[in-house]
Short mmCIF file of C-alpha atoms in Angstrom, two decimals:
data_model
loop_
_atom_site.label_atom_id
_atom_site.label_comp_id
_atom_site.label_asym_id
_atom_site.label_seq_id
_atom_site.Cartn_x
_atom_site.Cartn_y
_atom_site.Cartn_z
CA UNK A 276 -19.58 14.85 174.92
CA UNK A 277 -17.97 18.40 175.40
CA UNK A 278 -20.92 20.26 174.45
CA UNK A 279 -23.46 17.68 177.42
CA UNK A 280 -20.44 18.73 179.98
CA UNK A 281 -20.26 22.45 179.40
CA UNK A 282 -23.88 23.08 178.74
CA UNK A 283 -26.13 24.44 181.53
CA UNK A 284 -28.05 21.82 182.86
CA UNK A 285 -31.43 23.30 181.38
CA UNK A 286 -30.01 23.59 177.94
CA UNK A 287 -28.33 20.11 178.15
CA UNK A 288 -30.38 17.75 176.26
CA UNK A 289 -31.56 20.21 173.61
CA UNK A 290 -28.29 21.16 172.71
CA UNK A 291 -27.23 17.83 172.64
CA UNK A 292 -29.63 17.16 170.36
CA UNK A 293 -29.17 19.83 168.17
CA UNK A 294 -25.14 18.23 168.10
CA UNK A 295 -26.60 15.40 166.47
CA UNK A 296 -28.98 16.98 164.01
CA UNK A 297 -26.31 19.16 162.81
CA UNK A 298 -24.14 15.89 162.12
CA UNK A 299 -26.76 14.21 160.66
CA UNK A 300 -27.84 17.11 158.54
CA UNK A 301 -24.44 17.91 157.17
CA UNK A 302 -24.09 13.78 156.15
CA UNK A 303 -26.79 14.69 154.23
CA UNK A 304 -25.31 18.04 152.43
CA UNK A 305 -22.28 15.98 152.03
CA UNK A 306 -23.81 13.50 150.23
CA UNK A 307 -26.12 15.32 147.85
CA UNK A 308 -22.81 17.42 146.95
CA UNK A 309 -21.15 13.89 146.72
CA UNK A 310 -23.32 13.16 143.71
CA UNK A 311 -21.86 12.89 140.41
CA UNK A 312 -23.24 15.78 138.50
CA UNK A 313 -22.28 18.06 141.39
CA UNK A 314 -18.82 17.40 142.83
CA UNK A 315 -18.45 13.87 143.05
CA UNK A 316 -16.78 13.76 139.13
CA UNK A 317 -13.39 12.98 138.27
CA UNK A 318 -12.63 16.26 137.13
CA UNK A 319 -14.23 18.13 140.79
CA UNK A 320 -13.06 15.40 143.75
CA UNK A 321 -10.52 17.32 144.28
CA UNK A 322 -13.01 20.19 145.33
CA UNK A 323 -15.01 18.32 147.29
CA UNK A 324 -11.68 16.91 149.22
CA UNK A 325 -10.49 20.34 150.17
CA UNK A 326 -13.58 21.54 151.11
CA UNK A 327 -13.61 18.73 153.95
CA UNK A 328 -10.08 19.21 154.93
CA UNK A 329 -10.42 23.42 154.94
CA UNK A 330 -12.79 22.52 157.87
CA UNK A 331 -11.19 19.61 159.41
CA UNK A 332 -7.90 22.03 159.92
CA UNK A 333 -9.93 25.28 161.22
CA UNK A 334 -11.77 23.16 163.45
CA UNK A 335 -8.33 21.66 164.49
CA UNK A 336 -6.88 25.17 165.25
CA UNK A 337 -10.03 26.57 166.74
CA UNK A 338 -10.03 23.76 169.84
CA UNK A 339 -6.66 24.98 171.22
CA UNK A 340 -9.23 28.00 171.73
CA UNK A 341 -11.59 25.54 173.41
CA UNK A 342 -11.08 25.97 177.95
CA UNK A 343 -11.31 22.64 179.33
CA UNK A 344 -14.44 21.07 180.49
CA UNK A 345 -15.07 22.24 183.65
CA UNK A 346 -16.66 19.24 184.88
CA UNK A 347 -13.71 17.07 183.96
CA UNK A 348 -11.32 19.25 185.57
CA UNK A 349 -13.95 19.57 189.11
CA UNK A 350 -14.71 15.79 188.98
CA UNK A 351 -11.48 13.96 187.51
CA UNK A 352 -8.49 15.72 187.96
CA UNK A 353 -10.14 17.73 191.50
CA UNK A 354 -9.42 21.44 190.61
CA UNK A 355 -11.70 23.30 191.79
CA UNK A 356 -9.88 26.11 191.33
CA UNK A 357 -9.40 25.99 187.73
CA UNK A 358 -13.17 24.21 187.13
CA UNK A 359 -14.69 27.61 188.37
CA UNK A 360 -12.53 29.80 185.91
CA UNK A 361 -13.67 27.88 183.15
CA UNK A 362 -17.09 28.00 184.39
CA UNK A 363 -16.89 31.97 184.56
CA UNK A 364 -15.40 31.66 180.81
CA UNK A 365 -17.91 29.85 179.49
CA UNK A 366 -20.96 31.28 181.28
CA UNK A 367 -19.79 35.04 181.65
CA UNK A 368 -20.76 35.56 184.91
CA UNK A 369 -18.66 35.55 188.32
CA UNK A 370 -21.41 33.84 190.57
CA UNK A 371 -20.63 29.59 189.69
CA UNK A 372 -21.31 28.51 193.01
CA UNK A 373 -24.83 26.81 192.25
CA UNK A 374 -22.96 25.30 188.66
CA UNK A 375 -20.15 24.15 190.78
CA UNK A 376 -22.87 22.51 193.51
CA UNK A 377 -24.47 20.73 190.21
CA UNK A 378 -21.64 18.75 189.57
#
């Protein structure tokens, strides 16, 4: 959901797509290294456990680098204010009059 409200609208449904692709695809990594003569032993699980929590936590520390949506903060909480800073953030340029107009 993050990634459909900060995309540009152009971008939107591809990258949402790609979201998904990338989930699916790494179900499927997980469960080939799942199998028994890879990780998924007695002697390994413990491997294959801290290789899904080492990501879980640096996700987990890398959202508080994450600016809020700005289309939450323009349509639900009304800041405009604040939903064009994040805008400039995330797009890198100054001009988010025609992304703000979008919304």
């Amino acid at each position: 959901m993050y990634i459909g409200e900060i995309a540009p609208t152009a971008l939107r449904g591809a990258l949402g797509t790609f979201h998904q692709l990338a989930i699916v695809t790494g179900i499927l990594i997980s469960q080939i290294i799942g199998l028994e003569f890879i990780l998924g032993n007695y002697d390994l699980w413990h491997i294959l456990l801290g290789l899904s929590g080492v990501r879980a936590i640096l996700q987990s520390l890398l959202l508080f680098f994450c600016p809020e949506s700005p289309r939450y903060l323009y349509i639900k909480l009304d800041e405009e204010v604040k939903a064009k800073q994040s805008l400039k953030r995330l797009r890198g340029y100054d001009d988010v009059t025609k992304d703000i107009n979008e919304m």
